[in-house]
CSV table of C-alpha atoms and ligand atoms in Angstrom, one decimal:
chain,number,residue,atom,x,y,z
C,8,UNK,CA,2.7,-22.8,8.4
C,9,UNK,CA,0.2,-21.6,5.7
C,10,UNK,CA,-0.6,-17.9,5.7
C,11,UNK,CA,-4.1,-17.0,4.5
C,12,UNK,CA,-5.0,-13.7,2.8
C,13,UNK,CA,-8.2,-12.3,1.5
C,14,UNK,CA,-7.8,-10.2,-1.7
C,15,UNK,CA,-10.5,-8.3,-3.5
C,16,UNK,CA,-9.5,-8.1,-7.2
C,17,UNK,CA,-11.1,-5.5,-9.4
C,18,UNK,CA,-9.7,-5.8,-13.0
C,19,UNK,CA,-11.7,-2.9,-14.4
C,20,UNK,CA,-11.5,-1.8,-18.0
C,21,UNK,CA,-9.3,-1.8,-21.0
C,22,UNK,CA,-6.0,-3.6,-20.4
C,23,UNK,CA,-7.0,-4.0,-16.7
C,24,UNK,CA,-8.2,-7.7,-17.1
C,25,UNK,CA,-5.1,-8.7,-19.2
C,26,UNK,CA,-2.6,-7.4,-16.7
C,27,UNK,CA,-4.4,-8.6,-13.7
C,28,UNK,CA,-4.6,-12.1,-15.2
C,29,UNK,CA,-0.8,-12.4,-14.8
C,30,UNK,CA,-1.1,-11.7,-11.1
C,31,UNK,CA,-3.5,-14.7,-10.7
C,32,UNK,CA,-0.7,-16.9,-12.2
C,33,UNK,CA,1.7,-15.6,-9.6
C,34,UNK,CA,-0.7,-16.2,-6.7
C,35,UNK,CA,-1.3,-19.8,-7.9
C,36,UNK,CA,2.4,-20.3,-8.0
C,37,UNK,CA,2.9,-18.8,-4.5
C,38,UNK,CA,0.2,-21.0,-3.1
C,39,UNK,CA,1.9,-24.1,-4.5
C,40,UNK,CA,5.5,-23.2,-3.5
C,41,UNK,CA,5.5,-20.7,-0.7
C,42,UNK,CA,2.7,-21.7,1.6
C,43,UNK,CA,0.7,-18.6,0.9
C,44,UNK,CA,-3.0,-19.1,0.4
C,45,UNK,CA,-5.0,-16.4,-1.3
C,46,UNK,CA,-8.8,-16.2,-1.1
C,47,UNK,CA,-9.6,-14.1,-4.2
C,48,UNK,CA,-13.0,-12.4,-4.8
C,49,UNK,CA,-13.3,-10.7,-8.2
C,50,UNK,CA,-15.6,-7.7,-8.7
C,51,UNK,CA,-16.4,-5.0,-11.2
C,52,UNK,CA,-15.3,-1.4,-11.2
C,53,UNK,CA,-15.4,1.4,-13.7
C,54,UNK,CA,-17.0,1.0,-17.1
C,55,UNK,CA,-17.3,-2.8,-16.6
C,56,UNK,CA,-19.6,-2.1,-13.6
C,57,UNK,CA,-21.5,0.7,-15.4
C,58,UNK,CA,-22.3,-1.8,-18.2
C,59,UNK,CA,-23.6,-4.4,-15.7
C,60,UNK,CA,-25.1,-2.2,-12.9
C,61,UNK,CA,-25.4,1.3,-14.2
C,62,UNK,CA,-22.9,2.6,-11.6
C,63,UNK,CA,-19.0,2.4,-11.6
C,64,UNK,CA,-19.0,0.8,-8.1
C,65,UNK,CA,-21.8,-1.0,-6.3
C,66,UNK,CA,-22.2,-1.0,-2.6
C,67,UNK,CA,-21.6,-4.7,-2.6
C,68,UNK,CA,-18.3,-4.4,-4.3
C,69,UNK,CA,-17.3,-1.6,-2.0
C,70,UNK,CA,-18.2,-3.8,1.0
C,71,UNK,CA,-16.1,-6.7,-0.4
C,72,UNK,CA,-13.2,-4.3,-0.8
C,73,UNK,CA,-13.6,-3.0,2.8
C,74,UNK,CA,-13.7,-6.6,4.1
C,75,UNK,CA,-10.6,-7.8,2.2
C,76,UNK,CA,-7.0,-7.7,3.6
C,77,UNK,CA,-6.1,-5.8,0.5
C,78,UNK,CA,-7.5,-4.7,-2.9
C,79,UNK,CA,-5.8,-5.1,-6.3
C,80,UNK,CA,-7.2,-2.9,-9.1
C,81,UNK,CA,-6.4,-3.0,-12.8
C,82,UNK,CA,-7.5,0.2,-14.5
C,83,UNK,CA,-10.7,2.2,-15.2
C,84,UNK,CA,-12.1,4.2,-18.0
C,85,UNK,CA,-12.2,4.5,-21.8
C,86,UNK,CA,-13.9,6.3,-24.6
C,87,UNK,CA,-16.8,3.9,-24.6
C,88,UNK,CA,-18.1,5.7,-21.5
C,89,UNK,CA,-17.4,9.3,-22.6
C,90,UNK,CA,-21.1,10.0,-22.8
C,91,UNK,CA,-22.2,8.7,-19.4
C,92,UNK,CA,-23.3,11.2,-16.7
C,93,UNK,CA,-20.2,12.8,-15.1
C,94,UNK,CA,-21.3,11.6,-11.6
C,95,UNK,CA,-21.2,8.0,-12.7
C,96,UNK,CA,-18.2,8.0,-15.0
C,97,UNK,CA,-15.8,5.1,-14.6
C,98,UNK,CA,-13.2,7.2,-12.7
C,99,UNK,CA,-15.9,8.0,-10.1
C,100,UNK,CA,-15.7,4.3,-9.0
C,101,UNK,CA,-12.0,4.5,-8.3
C,102,UNK,CA,-12.4,7.9,-6.5
C,103,UNK,CA,-15.2,6.5,-4.3
C,104,UNK,CA,-13.1,3.5,-3.4
C,105,UNK,CA,-10.2,5.7,-2.4
C,106,UNK,CA,-12.4,8.1,-0.4
C,107,UNK,CA,-14.6,5.5,1.4
C,108,UNK,CA,-11.6,3.3,2.2
C,109,UNK,CA,-9.8,6.4,3.5
C,110,UNK,CA,-6.7,5.7,1.4
C,111,UNK,CA,-5.1,9.1,1.9
C,112,UNK,CA,-1.5,8.1,1.2
C,113,UNK,CA,-0.6,7.0,-2.3
C,114,UNK,CA,3.0,5.6,-2.7
C,115,UNK,CA,4.4,5.8,-6.2
C,116,UNK,CA,7.9,4.5,-6.4
C,117,UNK,CA,9.9,5.4,-9.6
C,118,UNK,CA,12.7,2.9,-9.9
C,119,UNK,CA,14.9,2.5,-12.9
C,120,UNK,CA,15.8,-1.1,-13.6
C,121,UNK,CA,19.5,-1.2,-14.8
C,122,UNK,CA,18.5,-3.1,-18.0
C,123,UNK,CA,15.9,-0.5,-18.8
C,124,UNK,CA,17.9,2.6,-18.4
C,125,UNK,CA,18.1,2.9,-22.2
C,126,UNK,CA,14.3,2.7,-22.5
C,127,UNK,CA,14.0,6.1,-20.8
C,128,UNK,CA,13.7,9.1,-23.1
C,129,UNK,CA,16.4,10.7,-21.0
C,130,UNK,CA,20.1,9.9,-21.2
C,131,UNK,CA,21.3,6.9,-19.2
C,132,UNK,CA,23.5,8.9,-16.8
C,133,UNK,CA,20.6,11.0,-15.8
C,134,UNK,CA,18.3,8.1,-14.8
C,135,UNK,CA,20.6,5.2,-14.1
C,136,UNK,CA,20.2,4.1,-10.5
C,137,UNK,CA,17.1,6.3,-10.0
C,138,UNK,CA,15.0,5.5,-6.9
C,139,UNK,CA,12.4,8.0,-5.9
C,140,UNK,CA,9.3,7.6,-3.8
C,141,UNK,CA,6.4,10.0,-4.6
C,142,UNK,CA,3.9,10.2,-1.8
C,143,UNK,CA,0.7,11.7,-3.1
C,144,UNK,CA,-2.2,12.8,-0.9
C,145,UNK,CA,-5.1,10.9,-2.3
C,146,UNK,CA,-8.4,11.8,-0.6
C,147,UNK,CA,-8.4,15.5,-0.4
C,148,UNK,CA,-7.5,18.6,-2.3
C,149,UNK,CA,-9.1,19.8,-5.5
C,150,UNK,CA,-10.3,16.2,-6.3
C,151,UNK,CA,-12.9,16.3,-3.5
C,152,UNK,CA,-13.1,19.9,-2.4
C,153,UNK,CA,-16.5,21.7,-2.1
C,154,UNK,CA,-18.0,23.7,-3.6
C,155,UNK,CA,-17.7,22.1,-7.1
C,156,UNK,CA,-19.8,22.0,-10.1
C,157,UNK,CA,-20.9,23.8,-13.3
C,158,UNK,CA,-23.5,26.6,-13.1
C,159,UNK,CA,-25.1,29.0,-15.5
C,160,UNK,CA,-24.7,32.6,-14.7
C,161,UNK,CA,-27.5,35.3,-15.1
C,162,UNK,CA,-25.7,36.6,-18.2
C,163,UNK,CA,-25.9,33.1,-19.8
C,164,UNK,CA,-22.2,32.3,-19.3
C,165,UNK,CA,-21.3,29.1,-17.6
C,166,UNK,CA,-19.0,28.8,-14.7
C,167,UNK,CA,-17.0,25.7,-13.6
C,168,UNK,CA,-15.8,25.5,-10.0
C,169,UNK,CA,-13.5,23.2,-8.1
C,170,UNK,CA,-12.0,23.9,-4.7
C,171,UNK,CA,-8.5,23.3,-3.5
C,172,UNK,CA,-8.7,22.7,0.2
C,173,UNK,CA,-6.6,21.1,2.9
C,174,UNK,CA,-6.8,20.9,6.7
C,175,UNK,CA,-4.0,20.5,9.2
C,176,UNK,CA,-4.7,16.8,9.9
C,177,UNK,CA,-5.0,16.0,6.2
C,178,UNK,CA,-1.6,17.5,5.6
C,179,UNK,CA,0.1,16.1,8.7
C,180,UNK,CA,-1.0,12.5,8.2
C,181,UNK,CA,0.3,12.2,4.7
C,182,UNK,CA,3.5,14.0,5.6
C,183,UNK,CA,4.0,11.6,8.5
C,184,UNK,CA,3.8,8.7,6.0
C,185,UNK,CA,6.5,10.4,3.8
C,186,UNK,CA,8.8,11.0,6.8
C,187,UNK,CA,8.4,7.4,8.0
C,188,UNK,CA,9.3,6.1,4.6
C,189,UNK,CA,12.3,8.4,4.4
C,190,UNK,CA,13.6,7.0,7.6
C,191,UNK,CA,14.0,3.6,5.9
C,192,UNK,CA,15.6,5.3,2.8
C,193,UNK,CA,18.0,8.3,2.5
C,194,UNK,CA,16.2,10.4,5.1
C,195,UNK,CA,15.4,13.2,2.8
C,196,UNK,CA,11.9,14.6,2.0
C,197,UNK,CA,11.1,17.2,-0.5
C,198,UNK,CA,7.6,18.8,0.0
C,199,UNK,CA,6.0,20.2,-3.2
C,200,UNK,CA,3.4,22.9,-3.3
C,201,UNK,CA,2.5,26.3,-4.8
C,202,UNK,CA,2.9,28.3,-1.7
C,203,UNK,CA,3.8,31.3,-3.9
C,204,UNK,CA,0.3,31.4,-5.3
C,205,UNK,CA,-2.1,29.4,-3.1
C,206,UNK,CA,-3.1,29.7,0.6
C,207,UNK,CA,-3.6,26.0,0.8
C,208,UNK,CA,0.0,25.7,-0.4
C,209,UNK,CA,1.2,28.0,2.4
C,210,UNK,CA,-0.6,26.0,5.0
C,211,UNK,CA,0.8,22.8,3.4
C,212,UNK,CA,4.3,24.1,3.8
C,213,UNK,CA,3.8,25.4,7.3
C,214,UNK,CA,2.3,22.2,8.6
C,215,UNK,CA,4.9,19.9,7.0
C,216,UNK,CA,7.6,22.0,8.5
C,217,UNK,CA,6.0,22.0,11.9
C,218,UNK,CA,5.6,18.2,11.9
C,219,UNK,CA,9.2,17.8,10.8
C,220,UNK,CA,10.4,20.0,13.7
C,221,UNK,CA,8.1,18.2,16.2
C,222,UNK,CA,8.6,14.6,15.4
C,223,UNK,CA,11.1,14.0,12.5
C,224,UNK,CA,14.2,16.0,13.3
C,225,UNK,CA,16.4,13.3,11.8
C,226,UNK,CA,14.8,13.9,8.4
C,227,UNK,CA,16.2,16.5,6.1
C,228,UNK,CA,13.2,18.5,4.7
C,229,UNK,CA,13.3,20.8,1.7
C,230,UNK,CA,10.5,22.6,-0.2
C,231,UNK,CA,9.9,23.1,-3.9
C,232,UNK,CA,7.3,24.8,-6.0
C,233,UNK,CA,5.4,22.2,-8.2
C,234,UNK,CA,6.4,23.8,-11.5
C,235,UNK,CA,10.1,23.8,-10.5
C,236,UNK,CA,9.7,20.2,-9.4
C,237,UNK,CA,8.3,19.2,-12.8
C,238,UNK,CA,11.5,20.7,-14.3
C,239,UNK,CA,13.9,19.3,-11.7
C,240,UNK,CA,12.5,15.8,-12.3
C,241,UNK,CA,13.8,16.0,-15.9
C,242,UNK,CA,16.9,18.0,-15.2
C,243,UNK,CA,18.3,16.0,-12.3
C,244,UNK,CA,15.8,13.4,-11.0
C,245,UNK,CA,18.4,11.7,-8.7
C,246,UNK,CA,18.4,14.7,-6.4
C,247,UNK,CA,15.2,13.4,-4.9
C,248,UNK,CA,14.6,10.7,-2.3
C,249,UNK,CA,11.0,11.1,-1.1
C,250,UNK,CA,8.6,13.6,-2.6
C,251,UNK,CA,5.4,14.5,-0.7
C,252,UNK,CA,2.7,16.5,-2.5
C,253,UNK,CA,-1.0,17.1,-2.8
C,254,UNK,CA,-3.5,15.1,-4.9
C,255,UNK,CA,-3.4,17.1,-8.1
C,256,UNK,CA,0.4,17.8,-8.2
C,257,UNK,CA,1.0,14.2,-7.3
C,258,UNK,CA,-1.1,13.0,-10.1
C,259,UNK,CA,0.9,14.9,-12.6
C,260,UNK,CA,4.4,14.5,-11.2
C,261,UNK,CA,4.0,10.8,-10.8
C,262,UNK,CA,3.1,10.4,-14.5
C,263,UNK,CA,6.2,12.4,-15.3
C,264,UNK,CA,8.4,10.4,-12.9
C,265,UNK,CA,7.0,7.2,-14.5
C,266,UNK,CA,8.5,8.2,-17.9
C,267,UNK,CA,11.9,8.5,-16.3
C,268,UNK,CA,11.7,4.7,-15.8
C,269,UNK,CA,11.1,4.1,-19.5
C,270,UNK,CA,7.4,3.5,-19.5
C,271,UNK,CA,4.1,4.0,-17.6
C,272,UNK,CA,3.9,0.3,-17.9
C,273,UNK,CA,6.5,-0.1,-15.2
C,274,UNK,CA,5.1,2.0,-12.3
C,275,UNK,CA,3.2,0.4,-9.4
C,276,UNK,CA,1.4,2.1,-6.6
C,277,UNK,CA,0.1,1.5,-3.1
C,278,UNK,CA,-2.7,3.5,-1.5
C,279,UNK,CA,-2.8,3.2,2.3
C,280,UNK,CA,-5.3,4.2,4.9
C,281,UNK,CA,-4.8,4.9,8.6
C,282,UNK,CA,-3.6,2.2,11.0
C,283,UNK,CA,-6.6,0.8,12.8
C,284,UNK,CA,-6.8,-0.6,16.4
C,285,UNK,CA,-5.5,-4.0,15.2
C,286,UNK,CA,-2.5,-2.3,13.7
C,287,UNK,CA,-3.7,-2.9,10.1
C,288,UNK,CA,-4.2,-0.4,7.3
C,289,UNK,CA,-6.8,-0.6,4.5
C,290,UNK,CA,-4.9,-0.7,1.2
C,291,UNK,CA,-5.4,-0.7,-2.5
C,292,UNK,CA,-2.7,-1.6,-5.0
C,293,UNK,CA,-2.9,-0.5,-8.7
C,294,UNK,CA,-0.6,0.2,-11.6
C,295,UNK,CA,-0.2,4.0,-12.3
C,296,UNK,CA,-1.0,3.5,-16.0
C,297,UNK,CA,-4.5,3.8,-17.2
C,298,UNK,CA,-6.8,1.4,-19.2
C,299,UNK,CA,-5.0,2.1,-22.6
C,300,UNK,CA,-8.2,1.3,-24.6
C,301,UNK,CA,-6.2,1.5,-27.9
C,302,UNK,CA,-4.3,-1.6,-27.1
C,303,UNK,CA,-6.9,-3.4,-24.9
C,304,UNK,CA,-7.5,-7.1,-25.7
C,305,UNK,CA,-4.5,-7.4,-27.9
C,306,UNK,CA,-2.1,-8.9,-25.3
C,307,UNK,CA,0.3,-6.0,-25.9
C,308,UNK,CA,0.1,-4.5,-22.5
C,309,UNK,CA,3.0,-4.6,-20.0
C,310,UNK,CA,1.9,-6.5,-16.9
C,311,UNK,CA,5.0,-5.4,-14.9
C,312,UNK,CA,3.4,-2.4,-13.2
C,313,UNK,CA,0.6,-4.6,-11.9
C,314,UNK,CA,2.9,-7.4,-10.8
C,315,UNK,CA,5.1,-4.8,-9.0
C,316,UNK,CA,1.9,-3.5,-7.4
C,317,UNK,CA,1.1,-7.0,-6.2
C,318,UNK,CA,4.7,-7.2,-4.8
C,319,UNK,CA,4.0,-4.0,-2.9
C,320,UNK,CA,0.9,-5.6,-1.5
C,321,UNK,CA,3.0,-8.5,-0.2
C,322,UNK,CA,5.4,-6.1,1.4
C,323,UNK,CA,3.1,-3.4,2.9
C,324,UNK,CA,0.0,-5.4,3.7
C,325,UNK,CA,1.2,-8.9,4.3
C,326,UNK,CA,4.6,-8.4,5.7
C,327,UNK,CA,6.0,-10.7,3.0
C,328,UNK,CA,8.9,-8.6,2.0
C,329,UNK,CA,11.1,-11.5,1.1
C,330,UNK,CA,8.4,-12.9,-1.3
C,331,UNK,CA,8.0,-9.4,-2.8
C,332,UNK,CA,11.8,-9.2,-3.3
C,333,UNK,CA,11.6,-12.6,-5.1
C,334,UNK,CA,9.0,-11.3,-7.6
C,335,UNK,CA,11.0,-8.1,-8.1
C,336,UNK,CA,14.2,-10.1,-8.7
C,337,UNK,CA,12.4,-12.3,-11.2
C,338,UNK,CA,11.3,-9.2,-13.1
C,339,UNK,CA,14.8,-7.8,-13.0
C,340,UNK,CA,16.1,-11.1,-14.5
C,341,UNK,CA,13.6,-11.2,-17.3
C,342,UNK,CA,14.4,-7.7,-18.3
C,343,UNK,CA,18.1,-8.4,-18.1
C,344,UNK,CA,17.5,-11.4,-20.4
C,345,UNK,CA,16.2,-9.0,-23.1
C,346,UNK,CA,12.5,-9.9,-22.9
C,347,UNK,CA,10.3,-6.8,-23.6
C,348,UNK,CA,6.7,-5.9,-24.1
C,349,UNK,CA,6.1,-3.3,-26.8
C,350,UNK,CA,6.2,-0.2,-24.6
C,351,UNK,CA,9.8,-0.9,-23.5
C,352,UNK,CA,11.0,-2.5,-26.7
C,353,UNK,CA,14.5,-1.7,-27.8
C,354,UNK,CA,16.8,-2.8,-30.6
C,355,UNK,CA,18.1,-6.4,-30.3
C,356,UNK,CA,15.5,-7.3,-27.7
C,357,UNK,CA,12.8,-9.9,-27.9
C,358,UNK,CA,9.3,-8.5,-28.2
C,359,UNK,CA,6.7,-10.6,-26.3
C,360,UNK,CA,3.0,-10.5,-25.5
C,361,UNK,CA,1.5,-9.8,-22.0
C,362,UNK,CA,1.1,-13.6,-21.4
C,363,UNK,CA,4.6,-14.5,-22.5
C,364,UNK,CA,6.0,-11.8,-20.2
C,365,UNK,CA,4.0,-13.5,-17.5
C,366,UNK,CA,5.4,-16.9,-18.5
C,367,UNK,CA,9.0,-15.6,-18.4
C,368,UNK,CA,8.6,-14.1,-15.0
C,369,UNK,CA,7.0,-17.3,-13.6
C,370,UNK,CA,10.0,-19.3,-15.1
C,371,UNK,CA,12.5,-17.0,-13.3
C,372,UNK,CA,10.5,-17.2,-10.1
C,373,UNK,CA,10.8,-21.0,-10.3
C,374,UNK,CA,14.6,-20.8,-10.9
C,375,UNK,CA,15.2,-18.2,-8.1
C,376,UNK,CA,13.3,-20.2,-5.5
C,377,UNK,CA,15.0,-23.5,-6.2
O,20,IPM,C1,-4.3,8.1,-11.3
O,20,IPM,C2,-5.3,8.4,-12.3
O,20,IPM,C3,-6.6,8.8,-11.6
O,20,IPM,C4,-6.4,10.1,-10.9
O,20,IPM,C5,-7.8,8.9,-12.6
O,20,IPM,C6,-8.1,7.6,-13.3
O,20,IPM,C7,-9.1,9.3,-11.8
O,20,IPM,O1,-4.9,9.3,-13.2
O,20,IPM,O2,-4.5,7.2,-10.5
O,20,IPM,O3,-3.2,8.8,-11.3
O,20,IPM,O4,-6.5,11.2,-11.5
O,20,IPM,O5,-6.1,10.0,-9.7
O,21,MG,MG1,-2.9,9.9,-13.0
């Protein structure tokens, strides 16, 4: 039986289009060999949309994203749009997508592939076998809090304001996602905040603890201050199973965790909304890395984070865990075979372009599914 999925693809800026192109090759392959049919509608987001429409996300593109079974996004931003009005900067398109689609839970798994343990700036024994899941709150906190803005004071000084704010339900729904994920892992959640400084952090800690005691007694919950967590991620990252934290701390800690795996070019992400009456969640999948304008258009980018994001789409949105596993295994094989893009290059390995990395993964997929 053929299964049919509607995907909205938003390649965005910089290396976005290059890395997303490799996903199209995989969807073509899956259509031909696994009976999965993808109806793909491409749209513009970020700077690419500003250039065409004057805004980083049009209502039409947002409507397409809302109507799709899942969204795949490349990356947004770049120095080309440094001068545009802050309200319509490229990043605002991505933030609007997250907010309007209600994607409050951002899953960022940091997994060290055995063959890449030496690509990490840390010693092999610190990162080998690492498997952490960072759950970042994505539609609240200081990213969206009001009041916000820049004002000029009577004395001529200027004052910039952003507001860190969380409500009970915002904290509990993201914590519930973290506890659920932990149930299928090592059953340990570390909640990260700055409860020693911020009231919103105190509330965060209290609500996460209360939810654990009410509904997730089988999960071991610990708490850590965000600054300590930043340090512990380098000192002993394998102590963590699932980390749950707010929007801003999650942004920073996930970039840090990405480097443990060797490169930002390796880290995928899934952003999930609430379960609707049909049992489905809105979802957007994107690599954690940015648009990397310095290498854009040169076929130097690593497509693996985007391909792994697509694998997450198969697993979380389409219940195709086996197919997702196949893609992950193919990537594993290619890396074990010594094929590397520039960002993960090491002595004695073969340095390849974005497209050749895609070729190699497709070839392994073919072999694995024979
Ligand atoms: C991320 C990015 C975004 C964020 C930017 C592009 C707005 O850094 O997804 O981590 O800060 O959330
Ligand atoms: Mg970030």
